[in-house]
């Protein structure tokens, strides 16, 4: 783990009035959720985003796309929150104000104790009707063992009979407006901004870090590999989020 000027970061965090935390899938990696862009193991190294994560792909082959998202939901269902999720929830209790914004579609932040999570890219557990946008209730514990590559016919809406789609944002789609507004507003008013476990290459989410810099916030990156932001953030903490974050929270707010 490499921490540059850790003492000074601890001081800045102790003085912070509003902390924003932006997370990516790296935060869930230690829970067994596959990342997107890590070499060899990343989802987009093995699967084609065009064939699985666009509105066009769903129109072309709904049962393949629905089956693939059910496979991903089954991985998330079996996963447990890790030390990074728990440290972020703890930080929200210690800081005067914290806003948690995630690109993740799993619910590990919530199960790790976080409340009011801003989900920029939607949620695997909240599929919606393509026609009337009603939420489709998933039965607890269903689909806990779907196989990769299995086609599954998408269910039909209980209200209007329309086809249900995964509750995630696909490439080419806009982010949910209220979530995006909340993320932008929080970013503009925070004094410390974290980006954790994200490659920071997917926009508009990645633009939040740049906005925080422009607004004069202290910026902190936590990542186990290098990114284009390494030399731009105020503090670049290199290491697994599940190790770096609990250590940082303990340093800033030691238990009394
Ligand atoms: P990426 O896979 O692009 O980036 C994950 C980052 O986490 C990488 O920089 C890894 O080095 C880092 N990482 C991996 N394990 C880590 C660990 N234990 N601790 C700290 N860092 C770790 O995933 P995202 O940035 O989340 O969008 O991807 C952004 C979006 O691209 C996703 O939300 C998804 C995807 O396409 C949609 O599906 C719309």
Short mmCIF file of C-alpha atoms and ligand atoms in Angstrom, two decimals:
data_model
loop_
_atom_site.label_atom_id
_atom_site.label_comp_id
_atom_site.label_asym_id
_atom_site.label_seq_id
_atom_site.Cartn_x
_atom_site.Cartn_y
_atom_site.Cartn_z
CA UNK A 1 0.00 0.00 0.00
CA UNK A 2 1.38 3.46 -0.91
CA UNK A 3 -0.01 6.50 0.91
CA UNK A 4 1.46 9.89 0.01
CA UNK A 5 1.30 12.48 2.83
CA UNK A 6 -1.05 10.33 4.93
CA UNK A 7 -0.86 12.69 7.91
CA UNK A 8 -2.10 15.61 5.88
CA UNK A 9 -4.99 13.55 4.47
CA UNK A 10 -6.03 12.54 7.98
CA UNK A 11 -6.13 16.24 8.96
CA UNK A 12 -8.17 17.20 5.89
CA UNK A 13 -10.68 14.44 6.61
CA UNK A 14 -11.03 15.42 10.25
CA UNK A 15 -11.91 18.96 9.15
CA UNK A 16 -14.23 17.90 6.31
CA UNK A 17 -17.85 19.06 6.47
CA UNK A 18 -19.14 17.14 3.45
CA UNK A 19 -17.47 14.07 1.97
CA UNK A 20 -18.52 12.54 -1.37
CA UNK A 21 -17.56 8.95 -2.15
CA UNK A 22 -17.79 7.70 -5.75
CA UNK A 23 -17.32 3.95 -6.07
CA UNK A 24 -16.76 1.54 -8.94
CA UNK A 25 -16.72 -2.22 -9.15
CA UNK A 26 -13.23 -2.43 -7.59
CA UNK A 27 -14.94 -1.87 -4.23
CA UNK A 28 -16.90 -5.10 -4.76
CA UNK A 29 -13.98 -7.07 -6.25
CA UNK A 30 -12.93 -8.45 -2.86
CA UNK A 31 -16.50 -9.78 -2.48
CA UNK A 32 -16.06 -11.82 -5.66
CA UNK A 33 -17.84 -9.49 -8.11
CA UNK A 34 -15.94 -9.47 -11.44
CA UNK A 35 -14.57 -6.08 -12.52
CA UNK A 36 -15.12 -4.77 -16.06
CA UNK A 37 -11.71 -3.81 -17.38
CA UNK A 38 -9.06 -5.75 -15.46
CA UNK A 39 -6.92 -7.66 -17.94
CA UNK A 40 -8.06 -11.28 -18.51
CA UNK A 41 -10.64 -11.33 -15.70
CA UNK A 42 -12.62 -8.19 -16.61
CA UNK A 43 -16.19 -8.69 -17.88
CA UNK A 44 -15.54 -6.61 -21.01
CA UNK A 45 -12.42 -8.71 -21.70
CA UNK A 46 -14.63 -11.81 -21.97
CA UNK A 47 -17.99 -10.53 -23.22
CA UNK A 48 -19.06 -7.98 -25.81
CA UNK A 49 -20.77 -4.90 -24.39
CA UNK A 50 -22.46 -4.35 -27.79
CA UNK A 51 -24.06 -7.82 -27.63
CA UNK A 52 -25.13 -7.63 -23.98
CA UNK A 53 -25.35 -4.11 -22.61
CA UNK A 54 -27.14 -1.94 -25.15
CA UNK A 55 -30.86 -1.36 -25.89
CA UNK A 56 -30.24 -2.76 -29.39
CA UNK A 57 -28.83 -6.00 -27.95
CA UNK A 58 -31.98 -6.43 -25.85
CA UNK A 59 -34.27 -5.89 -28.84
CA UNK A 60 -32.23 -8.38 -30.88
CA UNK A 61 -31.94 -11.17 -28.32
CA UNK A 62 -33.89 -10.51 -25.09
CA UNK A 63 -33.55 -14.03 -23.63
CA UNK A 64 -29.76 -14.02 -24.03
CA UNK A 65 -29.42 -10.59 -22.40
CA UNK A 66 -31.92 -11.37 -19.60
CA UNK A 67 -30.14 -14.69 -18.91
CA UNK A 68 -26.78 -12.93 -18.72
CA UNK A 69 -28.07 -10.35 -16.24
CA UNK A 70 -29.68 -13.14 -14.16
CA UNK A 71 -26.26 -14.82 -14.06
CA UNK A 72 -24.73 -11.56 -12.82
CA UNK A 73 -27.57 -11.10 -10.29
CA UNK A 74 -26.90 -14.59 -8.96
CA UNK A 75 -23.23 -13.70 -8.34
CA UNK A 76 -24.28 -10.53 -6.50
CA UNK A 77 -26.89 -12.44 -4.46
CA UNK A 78 -24.27 -14.89 -3.21
CA UNK A 79 -21.62 -12.20 -2.53
CA UNK A 80 -21.16 -10.67 0.91
CA UNK A 81 -20.13 -7.06 1.67
CA UNK A 82 -16.43 -6.68 2.39
CA UNK A 83 -14.33 -4.45 4.65
CA UNK A 84 -14.41 -1.59 2.11
CA UNK A 85 -18.23 -1.49 2.04
CA UNK A 86 -18.31 -1.52 5.83
CA UNK A 87 -15.63 1.20 6.16
CA UNK A 88 -17.61 3.46 3.79
CA UNK A 89 -20.74 2.94 5.92
CA UNK A 90 -18.70 3.75 9.03
CA UNK A 91 -17.31 6.90 7.42
CA UNK A 92 -20.92 8.09 6.86
CA UNK A 93 -21.53 7.79 10.61
CA UNK A 94 -18.35 9.70 11.53
CA UNK A 95 -18.26 12.53 8.95
CA UNK A 96 -20.67 15.44 9.52
CA UNK A 97 -22.18 14.73 6.09
CA UNK A 98 -21.43 12.09 3.45
CA UNK A 99 -22.96 11.32 0.06
CA UNK A 100 -22.29 7.90 -1.43
CA UNK A 101 -22.51 7.70 -5.22
CA UNK A 102 -21.92 4.36 -6.92
CA UNK A 103 -21.61 3.06 -10.45
CA UNK A 104 -22.21 -0.43 -9.07
CA UNK A 105 -25.40 -2.32 -9.86
CA UNK A 106 -25.05 -4.71 -6.89
CA UNK A 107 -26.55 -3.97 -3.45
CA UNK A 108 -23.40 -4.60 -1.41
CA UNK A 109 -23.18 -1.00 -0.15
CA UNK A 110 -26.70 -1.28 1.29
CA UNK A 111 -25.98 -4.71 2.78
CA UNK A 112 -22.72 -3.28 4.18
CA UNK A 113 -24.70 -0.69 6.15
CA UNK A 114 -24.91 2.32 3.80
CA UNK A 115 -28.16 4.25 3.42
CA UNK A 116 -29.44 6.49 0.62
CA UNK A 117 -26.95 5.23 -1.96
CA UNK A 118 -27.07 7.15 -5.26
CA UNK A 119 -27.02 4.44 -7.96
CA UNK A 120 -25.89 6.12 -11.19
CA UNK A 121 -26.04 2.94 -13.30
CA UNK A 122 -29.19 1.36 -11.85
CA UNK A 123 -29.60 -1.82 -9.84
CA UNK A 124 -29.68 -5.52 -10.75
CA UNK A 125 -32.40 -6.07 -8.16
CA UNK A 126 -34.82 -3.53 -9.66
CA UNK A 127 -35.91 -4.61 -13.15
CA UNK A 128 -38.59 -2.45 -14.77
CA UNK A 129 -41.28 -2.73 -17.42
CA UNK A 130 -40.15 -1.43 -20.82
CA UNK A 131 -43.64 0.00 -21.45
CA UNK A 132 -45.05 1.42 -18.21
CA UNK A 133 -41.76 1.62 -16.21
CA UNK A 134 -43.36 -0.20 -13.22
CA UNK A 135 -40.85 -1.92 -10.94
CA UNK A 136 -40.99 -5.69 -11.26
CA UNK A 137 -40.89 -7.51 -7.89
CA UNK A 138 -38.28 -10.29 -7.90
CA UNK A 139 -38.91 -13.20 -5.58
CA UNK A 140 -36.28 -13.45 -2.81
CA UNK A 141 -33.70 -16.12 -3.39
CA UNK A 142 -34.79 -16.95 -6.94
CA UNK A 143 -32.26 -17.60 -9.68
CA UNK A 144 -29.49 -18.26 -7.25
CA UNK A 145 -27.80 -20.70 -9.59
CA UNK A 146 -28.37 -19.74 -13.22
CA UNK A 147 -25.65 -20.95 -15.52
CA UNK A 148 -23.58 -18.65 -17.65
CA UNK A 149 -24.83 -18.65 -21.23
CA UNK A 150 -28.34 -19.90 -20.36
CA UNK A 151 -31.11 -18.09 -22.19
CA UNK A 152 -34.03 -17.07 -19.98
CA UNK A 153 -37.25 -15.57 -21.29
CA UNK A 154 -37.81 -12.15 -19.60
CA UNK A 155 -40.93 -12.01 -17.41
CA UNK A 156 -43.99 -9.89 -18.23
CA UNK A 157 -45.23 -6.88 -16.29
CA UNK A 158 -48.01 -7.64 -13.79
CA UNK A 159 -49.67 -4.27 -14.56
CA UNK A 160 -49.60 -3.94 -18.37
CA UNK A 161 -48.14 -7.18 -19.75
CA UNK A 162 -45.11 -5.35 -21.20
CA UNK A 163 -41.69 -6.98 -21.32
CA UNK A 164 -39.49 -6.55 -18.24
CA UNK A 165 -35.91 -5.34 -18.73
CA UNK A 166 -32.91 -5.33 -16.39
CA UNK A 167 -32.92 -2.25 -14.12
CA UNK A 168 -29.51 -1.08 -15.26
CA UNK A 169 -28.29 1.72 -17.49
CA UNK A 170 -27.02 0.46 -20.85
CA UNK A 171 -24.43 2.02 -23.12
CA UNK A 172 -26.06 4.79 -25.11
CA UNK A 173 -28.71 5.49 -22.44
CA UNK A 174 -28.98 8.53 -20.17
CA UNK A 175 -28.32 8.22 -16.45
CA UNK A 176 -31.40 8.43 -14.19
CA UNK A 177 -32.01 12.18 -13.93
CA UNK A 178 -32.65 12.51 -10.20
CA UNK A 179 -29.62 10.36 -9.29
CA UNK A 180 -27.37 12.34 -11.61
CA UNK A 181 -28.61 15.66 -10.21
CA UNK A 182 -28.00 14.45 -6.64
CA UNK A 183 -24.47 13.34 -7.54
CA UNK A 184 -23.62 16.63 -9.26
CA UNK A 185 -25.07 18.78 -6.49
CA UNK A 186 -23.18 16.85 -3.80
CA UNK A 187 -19.94 17.03 -5.80
CA UNK A 188 -20.20 20.80 -6.15
CA UNK A 189 -20.63 21.32 -2.42
CA UNK A 190 -18.19 18.78 -0.95
CA UNK A 191 -14.80 19.54 0.51
CA UNK A 192 -13.36 16.00 0.16
CA UNK A 193 -14.11 13.74 -2.83
CA UNK A 194 -13.10 10.06 -3.00
CA UNK A 195 -13.03 7.93 -6.16
CA UNK A 196 -12.59 4.31 -5.13
CA UNK A 197 -12.19 1.16 -7.22
CA UNK A 198 -13.04 2.77 -10.53
CA UNK A 199 -10.99 3.06 -13.73
CA UNK A 200 -12.63 6.51 -14.20
CA UNK A 201 -13.08 5.99 -17.93
CA UNK A 202 -16.89 5.83 -18.16
CA UNK A 203 -18.65 9.16 -18.58
CA UNK A 204 -20.51 11.03 -17.29
CA UNK A 205 -19.73 9.38 -13.91
CA UNK A 206 -16.00 9.97 -14.37
CA UNK A 207 -16.56 13.70 -14.88
CA UNK A 208 -17.55 14.03 -11.20
CA UNK A 209 -13.93 13.75 -10.07
CA UNK A 210 -12.92 16.51 -12.50
CA UNK A 211 -15.81 18.69 -11.23
CA UNK A 212 -14.69 18.15 -7.64
CA UNK A 213 -11.15 19.24 -8.59
CA UNK A 214 -12.48 22.33 -10.38
CA UNK A 215 -14.53 23.25 -7.31
CA UNK A 216 -11.42 23.07 -5.12
CA UNK A 217 -12.25 19.89 -3.19
CA UNK A 218 -9.49 17.65 -1.88
CA UNK A 219 -9.56 14.58 -4.14
CA UNK A 220 -8.54 11.08 -3.03
CA UNK A 221 -8.19 8.04 -5.29
CA UNK A 222 -8.06 4.49 -3.87
CA UNK A 223 -7.19 1.86 -6.46
CA UNK A 224 -4.96 -1.19 -6.60
CA UNK A 225 -3.56 -0.27 -10.03
CA UNK A 226 -2.67 2.98 -11.76
CA UNK A 227 -5.21 5.14 -13.60
CA UNK A 228 -5.01 8.36 -15.59
CA UNK A 229 -5.89 10.23 -12.38
CA UNK A 230 -2.81 9.12 -10.40
CA UNK A 231 -0.95 12.38 -10.85
CA UNK A 232 -4.05 14.61 -10.82
CA UNK A 233 -5.68 13.76 -7.48
CA UNK A 234 -4.56 15.37 -4.23
CA UNK A 235 -3.93 11.94 -2.64
CA UNK A 236 -3.37 8.71 -4.52
CA UNK A 237 -3.71 5.67 -2.24
CA UNK A 238 -2.52 2.51 -3.96
CA UNK A 239 -3.84 -0.80 -2.62
CA UNK A 240 -6.97 -2.93 -2.21
CA UNK A 241 -9.92 -0.86 -1.00
CA UNK A 242 -10.70 -3.49 1.65
CA UNK A 243 -7.31 -2.82 3.24
CA UNK A 244 -6.76 0.90 2.58
CA UNK A 245 -10.20 2.17 3.63
CA UNK A 246 -10.53 0.52 7.06
CA UNK A 247 -6.98 1.68 7.91
CA UNK A 248 -7.78 5.23 6.84
CA UNK A 249 -11.08 5.39 8.75
CA UNK A 250 -9.33 4.07 11.86
CA UNK A 251 -6.58 6.70 11.53
CA UNK A 252 -9.01 9.58 11.06
CA UNK A 253 -11.60 8.57 13.65
CA UNK A 254 -9.90 6.30 16.19
CA UNK A 255 -12.38 4.47 18.41
CA UNK A 256 -12.69 6.24 21.73
P1 LIG B 1 -13.60 -0.98 -14.12
O1 LIG B 1 -13.49 -2.47 -14.24
O2 LIG B 1 -13.46 -0.17 -15.34
O3 LIG B 1 -12.54 -0.45 -13.06
C1 LIG B 1 -12.39 -1.08 -11.81
C2 LIG B 1 -11.18 -0.45 -11.15
O4 LIG B 1 -11.09 -1.01 -9.84
C3 LIG B 1 -9.87 -0.75 -11.86
O5 LIG B 1 -9.13 0.47 -11.98
C4 LIG B 1 -9.14 -1.72 -10.93
O6 LIG B 1 -7.75 -1.52 -10.91
C5 LIG B 1 -9.74 -1.33 -9.59
N1 LIG B 1 -9.74 -2.41 -8.58
C6 LIG B 1 -9.89 -3.74 -8.76
N2 LIG B 1 -9.87 -4.39 -7.59
C7 LIG B 1 -9.70 -3.44 -6.63
C8 LIG B 1 -9.60 -3.47 -5.21
N3 LIG B 1 -9.68 -4.61 -4.52
N4 LIG B 1 -9.42 -2.29 -4.56
C9 LIG B 1 -9.34 -1.12 -5.25
N5 LIG B 1 -9.43 -1.03 -6.59
C10 LIG B 1 -9.61 -2.17 -7.28
O7 LIG B 1 -15.01 -0.71 -13.40
P2 LIG B 1 -15.77 0.68 -13.18
O8 LIG B 1 -14.83 1.82 -13.15
O9 LIG B 1 -16.69 0.46 -12.05
O10 LIG B 1 -21.19 0.57 -16.57
O11 LIG B 1 -16.61 0.74 -14.52
C11 LIG B 1 -17.49 1.81 -14.76
C12 LIG B 1 -18.66 1.32 -15.55
O12 LIG B 1 -18.21 0.63 -16.73
C13 LIG B 1 -19.54 0.29 -14.87
O13 LIG B 1 -20.45 0.85 -13.96
C14 LIG B 1 -20.23 -0.37 -16.01
C15 LIG B 1 -19.05 -0.56 -16.92
O14 LIG B 1 -19.31 -0.72 -18.25
C16 LIG B 1 -22.32 0.14 -17.11
O15 LIG B 1 -22.61 -1.04 -17.17
C17 LIG B 1 -23.18 1.24 -17.62
#
